Amino acid sequence: MRAPLSSLLLLPLASAKTLEYYWDISWKYVAPDGFGRSVVTVNNQWPPPAIDGMLGDRVIVHVSNSLGNESTGIHWHGIQQVGTNQMDGPVGVTQCPIPPGSRFTYNFPVTQAGTYWWHAHIEGQIADGLRGPMTFKDPHAPYNDKIDGERTITLGDWYHTQAPFLIEQYESAENACRGKSSPLLMLPCQRLAMFDSIPPNYNPHFYGYLVCDEHKPLPEQNPITDLTVVNNIDFVTSTYNPWIDQAEVYEHVGHQIVFTMDFTTIDNQNGAIIDNVTYVPQKVPTLHTALTVGSYADSHAAVYGQTNPLLIKSGDVVEVVIKNHDLEACRRLGIPTKGNAAGNTRDPLDLTGANTQPPPHPMGALVNASALQDPHRPRKGHPAWPHWPKKGHHHHKSGYRV
């Protein structure tokens, strides 16, 4: 029997749900590695809970701040918040902080599928534990029937020192790293390689393991047997596979933005700068300024203060060009920053020493190359960087806010 057209149009909406949560943000003393310290929890749970939903759902999170000594605010990372910008969460940008003893309700529709995460967006509270995964599935995704099961695994640093002390050390002019973060190599798609043609002698197999007990056997290796060649031009367009990003390819750029980024010392503190200007939080959140200054909101960037504001028209296709003048990380790793691909500054056409083959093992984060010599004997050690930071660059202080 055929359903009326009006009924068919309502079917996708019938399955939509409202995901409503009541989160009480408070402190808790934990010791996952034997070292005890206070962390920020949700409903006394740490790690905090995940949010899982479907495309078309609505998320409502009632946040109560019971920290006592800190304000808070939550950002929904990756969610575009089209039409709900006031729910985005960055304190000082789209909202005021949620002070101790106060409440705030976040309310936004799920208009995009994918894997995201939510986290605190005030000071360094994210490092003290207020963060969690957030996944939204598409009920009409083409490979739903091929998935046997899912498990979300989150990775994060576990600091023995609380965030305020870490920030103080990080921004200190005495910091040996001068405010710069150490480089980290991450390859999220280690089973995916793309070539115009498959090189001879190419080994597509690489296995990485998270080892908790070195005395137990490693999982069985599953070699790749199907190396499918696809048209890379069609691969990046939504016309070939609309499930990649569900967005059209932008072509005619209407607005180009060129940023020059660097680090410098300001008032005896290390800080990042864009075009020689560092971001300074203002008295009035940026979104509130935009909503209350009338026609000045889209005609005078100065009304937003020292926030590196840019005025862009709705619907513009924007191209962002970033010039990174911070070369300290390259110098620490012994990576040349001048010359041709081989680092030759005398003869640009002399490529002696240039890399010509893919590395035998595409290393992931914190993987020791020596452990791969014998997959049944994983070894402990530092990542295989040319120059690992010397001892003394990382210090731990003890201190608690509760």
Coordinates of C-alpha atoms in Angstrom, one line a residue:
M1 CA 0.0 0.0 0.0
R2 CA 1.3 3.4 -0.9
A3 CA 1.4 6.1 1.8
P4 CA 0.2 9.6 1.0
L5 CA 2.9 12.1 0.0
S6 CA 2.3 14.1 3.2
S7 CA 3.0 11.0 5.3
L8 CA 6.2 10.3 3.4
L9 CA 7.5 13.7 4.0
L10 CA 7.0 13.3 7.8
L11 CA 8.7 9.9 8.1
P12 CA 12.3 11.3 8.5
L13 CA 11.0 13.6 11.3
A14 CA 9.2 10.9 13.1
S15 CA 12.4 9.2 14.2
A16 CA 14.0 12.4 15.5
K17 CA 14.5 12.5 19.2
T18 CA 15.3 15.1 21.9
L19 CA 18.5 14.2 23.8
E20 CA 18.1 16.0 27.1
Y21 CA 20.8 15.9 29.7
Y22 CA 21.3 17.4 33.2
W23 CA 24.9 17.9 33.9
D24 CA 26.3 18.9 37.3
I25 CA 29.9 20.1 36.9
S26 CA 32.0 19.4 40.1
W27 CA 35.3 18.3 41.4
K28 CA 36.4 14.7 42.2
Y29 CA 39.6 13.2 43.5
V30 CA 40.9 10.4 41.2
A31 CA 44.1 8.4 40.7
P32 CA 44.0 6.4 37.4
D33 CA 47.7 5.8 37.5
G34 CA 48.2 5.8 41.2
F35 CA 48.8 9.5 41.4
G36 CA 45.9 11.3 43.0
R37 CA 44.6 14.7 42.0
S38 CA 41.3 16.6 41.5
V39 CA 39.6 16.6 38.1
V40 CA 36.4 18.2 36.7
T41 CA 33.5 15.7 36.4
V42 CA 30.0 15.5 35.0
N43 CA 27.6 14.2 37.6
N44 CA 30.6 12.9 39.6
Q45 CA 31.6 10.8 36.6
W46 CA 35.1 10.9 35.1
P47 CA 35.9 10.5 32.3
P48 CA 32.7 12.4 31.6
P49 CA 29.9 10.8 29.5
A50 CA 29.6 10.7 25.7
I51 CA 26.7 12.1 23.7
D52 CA 25.4 9.7 21.0
G53 CA 22.6 10.6 18.7
M54 CA 21.2 10.6 15.1
L55 CA 21.0 13.2 12.4
G56 CA 17.9 15.2 13.0
D57 CA 17.9 14.9 16.8
R58 CA 18.0 17.9 19.1
V59 CA 20.5 18.2 21.9
I60 CA 19.6 19.9 25.2
V61 CA 22.2 20.1 27.9
H62 CA 21.3 21.8 31.2
V63 CA 24.7 22.7 32.9
S64 CA 24.9 23.5 36.6
N65 CA 28.2 24.8 37.9
S66 CA 29.0 23.2 41.3
L67 CA 32.8 23.8 41.1
G68 CA 32.7 26.4 43.8
N69 CA 35.9 28.1 42.8
E70 CA 35.8 28.3 38.9
S71 CA 33.4 29.4 36.2
T72 CA 32.9 27.1 33.2
G73 CA 31.5 26.9 29.7
I74 CA 31.2 24.1 27.1
H75 CA 32.0 24.2 23.4
W76 CA 30.5 21.6 21.0
H77 CA 33.6 21.1 18.8
G78 CA 32.9 20.6 15.1
I79 CA 29.2 21.5 15.2
Q80 CA 28.6 24.4 12.8
Q81 CA 25.8 25.9 14.8
V82 CA 24.1 27.5 11.8
G83 CA 21.3 29.6 13.3
T84 CA 22.3 28.7 16.9
N85 CA 25.6 30.6 17.2
Q86 CA 24.7 31.6 20.8
M87 CA 25.0 27.9 21.7
D88 CA 28.6 27.5 20.5
G89 CA 30.1 27.8 23.9
P90 CA 33.5 29.7 23.8
V91 CA 33.5 32.0 26.8
G92 CA 34.1 35.6 25.9
V93 CA 33.1 35.0 22.3
T94 CA 29.6 33.7 22.2
Q95 CA 28.7 33.7 25.9
C96 CA 29.6 34.9 29.3
P97 CA 31.1 32.3 31.7
I98 CA 28.8 30.2 33.9
P99 CA 29.8 31.2 37.4
P100 CA 29.7 28.9 40.4
G101 CA 26.2 28.2 41.6
S102 CA 24.7 29.2 38.2
R103 CA 23.1 27.3 35.3
F104 CA 23.0 27.5 31.6
T105 CA 21.1 25.5 29.0
Y106 CA 22.6 24.6 25.6
N107 CA 20.0 23.8 22.9
F108 CA 20.8 23.0 19.3
P109 CA 19.7 20.7 16.4
V110 CA 21.8 18.0 15.0
T111 CA 22.3 19.0 11.4
Q112 CA 25.4 17.0 10.5
A113 CA 26.6 13.5 11.1
G114 CA 30.0 12.5 12.2
T115 CA 32.4 12.1 15.2
Y116 CA 33.0 15.2 17.3
W117 CA 33.7 16.1 20.9
W118 CA 32.6 18.5 23.5
H119 CA 34.9 20.2 25.9
A120 CA 35.3 23.1 28.4
H121 CA 36.2 26.4 26.6
I122 CA 37.5 28.5 29.5
E123 CA 41.1 28.9 30.7
G124 CA 42.7 25.4 30.7
Q125 CA 39.7 23.5 32.2
I126 CA 39.7 21.1 29.3
A127 CA 43.1 19.7 30.6
D128 CA 41.5 19.1 34.0
G129 CA 39.1 16.6 32.5
L130 CA 36.0 18.4 31.3
R131 CA 35.8 16.8 27.8
G132 CA 34.1 13.9 26.1
P133 CA 33.2 12.4 22.7
M134 CA 30.1 13.2 20.7
T135 CA 28.9 11.1 17.8
F136 CA 25.9 11.6 15.4
K137 CA 25.0 8.8 13.0
D138 CA 23.2 9.2 9.6
P139 CA 20.4 6.6 9.4
H140 CA 20.7 6.6 5.7
A141 CA 24.5 6.2 5.4
P142 CA 25.4 3.6 2.7
Y143 CA 27.5 1.3 4.9
N144 CA 25.3 1.0 7.9
D145 CA 24.6 -2.7 7.2
K146 CA 28.3 -3.5 6.9
I147 CA 29.2 -2.3 10.4
D148 CA 29.3 -5.1 13.0
G149 CA 29.8 -2.9 16.0
E150 CA 31.3 0.4 17.2
R151 CA 33.4 1.6 20.1
T152 CA 34.5 5.1 20.8
I153 CA 38.0 5.4 22.3
T154 CA 39.3 8.8 23.5
L155 CA 43.0 9.6 24.0
G156 CA 44.2 12.4 26.1
D157 CA 47.1 13.6 28.2
W158 CA 47.0 12.8 31.9
Y159 CA 48.8 15.6 33.7
H160 CA 49.8 15.3 37.4
T161 CA 49.6 19.1 37.6
Q162 CA 46.4 21.1 37.4
A163 CA 45.8 23.4 34.5
P164 CA 46.5 26.8 36.1
F165 CA 50.0 25.7 37.0
L166 CA 50.6 24.2 33.6
I167 CA 49.4 27.5 31.9
E168 CA 51.7 29.5 34.1
Q169 CA 54.7 27.3 33.2
Y170 CA 53.7 27.2 29.5
E171 CA 53.4 31.0 29.2
S172 CA 56.5 31.7 31.3
A173 CA 59.3 33.5 29.5
E174 CA 61.6 31.0 31.2
N175 CA 59.9 28.1 29.4
A176 CA 62.6 26.3 27.5
C177 CA 60.2 25.7 24.6
R178 CA 59.3 29.4 24.5
G179 CA 55.6 28.7 24.6
K180 CA 55.6 26.3 21.6
S181 CA 54.1 22.9 21.7
S182 CA 56.1 19.8 20.8
P183 CA 55.3 18.3 17.4
L184 CA 53.2 15.2 17.3
L185 CA 52.8 12.9 14.3
M186 CA 49.2 11.5 14.0
L187 CA 48.0 9.4 11.1
P188 CA 44.3 8.8 11.6
C189 CA 43.9 6.7 8.4
Q190 CA 46.8 4.3 8.6
R191 CA 45.0 1.7 6.6
L192 CA 44.3 4.2 3.7
A193 CA 47.0 5.1 1.1
M194 CA 46.4 7.0 -2.1
F195 CA 48.6 7.0 -5.1
D196 CA 48.1 7.7 -8.8
S197 CA 49.6 4.3 -9.3
I198 CA 50.8 1.8 -6.8
P199 CA 54.6 1.9 -6.5
P200 CA 56.6 -1.3 -6.9
N201 CA 57.6 -3.0 -3.7
Y202 CA 55.1 -0.9 -1.8
N203 CA 54.2 -2.5 1.5
P204 CA 50.7 -1.3 2.6
H205 CA 50.8 -3.2 5.9
F206 CA 51.5 -1.4 9.2
Y207 CA 50.4 -2.6 12.6
G208 CA 50.3 -0.5 15.7
Y209 CA 49.4 -1.7 19.1
L210 CA 48.3 -0.2 22.5
V211 CA 50.0 -2.6 24.9
C212 CA 48.9 -2.8 28.5
D213 CA 50.5 -6.2 29.3
E214 CA 53.6 -7.1 27.4
H215 CA 53.3 -10.8 28.4
K216 CA 50.1 -11.3 26.5
P217 CA 50.0 -12.1 22.8
L218 CA 49.2 -9.4 20.3
P219 CA 46.0 -9.6 18.1
E220 CA 46.1 -11.4 14.9
Q221 CA 47.3 -9.4 11.9
N222 CA 44.8 -8.9 9.1
P223 CA 46.7 -8.0 5.8
I224 CA 45.1 -5.8 3.2
T225 CA 44.3 -7.9 0.1
D226 CA 42.2 -5.3 -1.9
L227 CA 44.1 -2.3 -3.2
T228 CA 41.3 -0.6 -5.1
V229 CA 42.3 2.2 -7.6
V230 CA 39.8 5.1 -7.6
N231 CA 39.6 8.3 -9.6
N232 CA 41.1 10.9 -7.2
I233 CA 39.3 13.7 -8.9
D234 CA 35.9 12.2 -8.3
F235 CA 37.0 11.2 -4.8
V236 CA 37.1 14.7 -3.4
T237 CA 33.8 15.9 -4.9
S238 CA 30.4 15.3 -3.4
T239 CA 29.0 14.2 -6.7
Y240 CA 31.0 11.0 -6.5
N241 CA 30.3 10.2 -2.8
P242 CA 28.0 12.6 -1.0
W243 CA 28.8 10.8 2.3
I244 CA 32.3 12.3 2.5
D245 CA 31.4 15.8 3.5
Q246 CA 28.0 16.5 1.9
A247 CA 29.4 19.8 0.6
E248 CA 29.9 21.2 -2.8
V249 CA 33.4 22.1 -4.1
Y250 CA 34.0 25.8 -3.7
E251 CA 35.7 27.5 -6.7
H252 CA 35.3 31.2 -7.1
V253 CA 37.0 32.8 -4.1
G254 CA 35.4 36.0 -3.1
H255 CA 37.4 36.9 0.0
Q256 CA 41.1 35.9 0.7
I257 CA 42.5 36.2 4.2
V258 CA 46.2 36.0 4.8
F259 CA 47.4 35.4 8.3
T260 CA 51.0 35.6 9.6
M261 CA 51.4 33.5 12.7
D262 CA 54.3 33.6 15.2
F263 CA 55.1 33.4 18.9
T264 CA 56.6 36.3 20.9
T265 CA 57.1 37.4 24.5
I266 CA 54.6 40.0 25.8
D267 CA 54.8 41.3 29.3
N268 CA 57.2 38.5 30.2
Q269 CA 54.8 35.9 28.9
N270 CA 55.0 33.7 25.8
G271 CA 52.0 34.2 23.5
A272 CA 50.8 33.5 20.0
I273 CA 50.3 36.4 17.6
I274 CA 48.5 36.9 14.3
D275 CA 49.8 39.7 12.2
N276 CA 51.7 40.9 15.3
V277 CA 48.5 41.1 17.4
T278 CA 47.7 38.8 20.2
Y279 CA 44.1 38.0 21.2
V280 CA 42.8 39.7 24.3
P281 CA 39.4 38.7 25.9
Q282 CA 37.1 41.7 26.0
K283 CA 34.6 42.8 28.6
V284 CA 31.7 42.1 26.3
P285 CA 31.5 38.7 24.5
T286 CA 32.0 39.2 20.8
L287 CA 28.5 37.9 19.8
H288 CA 26.8 40.2 22.3
T289 CA 28.7 43.2 20.7
A290 CA 27.6 42.1 17.2
L291 CA 23.9 42.0 18.4
T292 CA 23.9 45.3 20.2
V293 CA 25.9 47.9 18.2
G294 CA 23.6 48.2 15.2
S295 CA 25.1 48.9 11.8
Y296 CA 28.6 49.1 13.3
A297 CA 28.6 45.3 13.7
D298 CA 29.3 44.7 10.0
S299 CA 31.0 47.9 9.1
H300 CA 33.6 48.8 11.8
A301 CA 35.8 45.9 13.0
A302 CA 37.2 48.2 15.8
V303 CA 34.1 47.7 17.9
Y304 CA 35.2 44.2 18.8
G305 CA 38.5 45.3 20.4
Q306 CA 41.8 43.5 20.2
T307 CA 40.4 40.2 19.0
N308 CA 41.8 40.1 15.5
P309 CA 38.3 40.7 14.1
L310 CA 37.4 40.1 10.4
L311 CA 34.2 41.3 8.7
I312 CA 33.0 38.8 6.1
K313 CA 29.7 39.0 4.1
S314 CA 27.3 36.1 4.5
G315 CA 27.7 33.6 1.6
D316 CA 31.2 34.7 0.7
V317 CA 33.6 31.9 -0.4
V318 CA 36.7 32.5 1.8
E319 CA 40.2 31.4 1.2
V320 CA 42.5 31.4 4.2
V321 CA 46.3 31.5 3.7
I322 CA 48.4 31.0 6.8
K323 CA 52.1 32.0 6.9
N324 CA 53.8 30.3 9.8
H325 CA 56.9 32.2 11.0
D326 CA 57.3 30.0 14.0
L327 CA 60.2 27.7 12.9
E328 CA 61.4 26.7 16.4
A329 CA 59.8 23.3 16.1
C330 CA 61.6 22.6 12.9
R331 CA 64.9 23.7 14.4
R332 CA 64.5 21.4 17.4
L333 CA 63.9 18.5 15.2
G334 CA 66.8 19.2 12.8
I335 CA 64.4 19.8 9.9
P336 CA 65.8 22.2 7.3
T337 CA 63.6 25.2 6.4
K338 CA 65.5 26.6 3.5
G339 CA 66.5 25.4 0.0
N340 CA 65.0 22.8 -2.3
A341 CA 63.3 19.5 -1.2
A342 CA 66.7 18.1 -0.2
G343 CA 67.7 21.2 1.7
N344 CA 70.2 22.3 -0.9
T345 CA 70.6 26.1 -0.7
R346 CA 73.4 26.4 -3.3
D347 CA 72.0 24.5 -6.3
P348 CA 68.2 24.3 -6.4
L349 CA 68.4 21.7 -9.1
D350 CA 70.6 19.4 -7.1
L351 CA 68.2 17.0 -5.3
T352 CA 70.9 14.7 -3.9
G353 CA 69.6 13.3 -0.6
A354 CA 65.9 14.1 -1.3
N355 CA 63.3 11.6 -0.1
T356 CA 62.2 9.4 -3.0
Q357 CA 60.3 6.5 -1.3
P358 CA 57.6 6.4 1.3
P359 CA 58.8 5.6 4.8
P360 CA 58.7 1.8 5.5
H361 CA 56.6 2.4 8.6
P362 CA 54.2 5.4 8.7
M363 CA 54.6 6.1 12.4
G364 CA 51.7 7.1 14.5
A365 CA 51.7 9.0 17.7
L366 CA 54.2 7.8 20.4
V367 CA 55.3 4.7 18.5
N368 CA 58.9 3.5 18.9
A369 CA 60.3 2.3 15.6
S370 CA 62.5 -0.3 17.3
A371 CA 59.5 -2.1 18.7
L372 CA 58.4 -2.9 15.1
Q373 CA 61.4 -5.0 14.5
D374 CA 59.8 -7.8 16.5
P375 CA 56.0 -7.3 16.7
H376 CA 55.8 -9.8 19.6
R377 CA 58.2 -7.9 21.8
P378 CA 56.8 -4.3 22.0
R379 CA 59.3 -2.1 23.7
K380 CA 58.9 1.1 25.7
G381 CA 60.7 4.3 24.7
H382 CA 60.4 7.7 23.2
P383 CA 59.0 8.4 19.7
A384 CA 61.5 8.1 16.9
W385 CA 62.2 11.8 16.5
P386 CA 65.6 13.0 15.5
H387 CA 66.0 15.0 18.7
W388 CA 63.9 14.2 21.7
P389 CA 63.7 17.0 24.3
K390 CA 66.3 16.6 27.0
K391 CA 65.4 15.8 30.6
G392 CA 64.4 18.9 32.5
H393 CA 62.1 20.3 29.9
H394 CA 59.0 18.8 31.6
H395 CA 58.5 19.6 35.3
H396 CA 55.7 18.5 37.6
K397 CA 54.4 20.7 40.4
S398 CA 52.0 19.6 43.1
G399 CA 49.0 21.8 43.9
Y400 CA 45.3 21.6 44.2
R401 CA 42.4 24.0 44.0
V402 CA 40.1 22.0 46.2

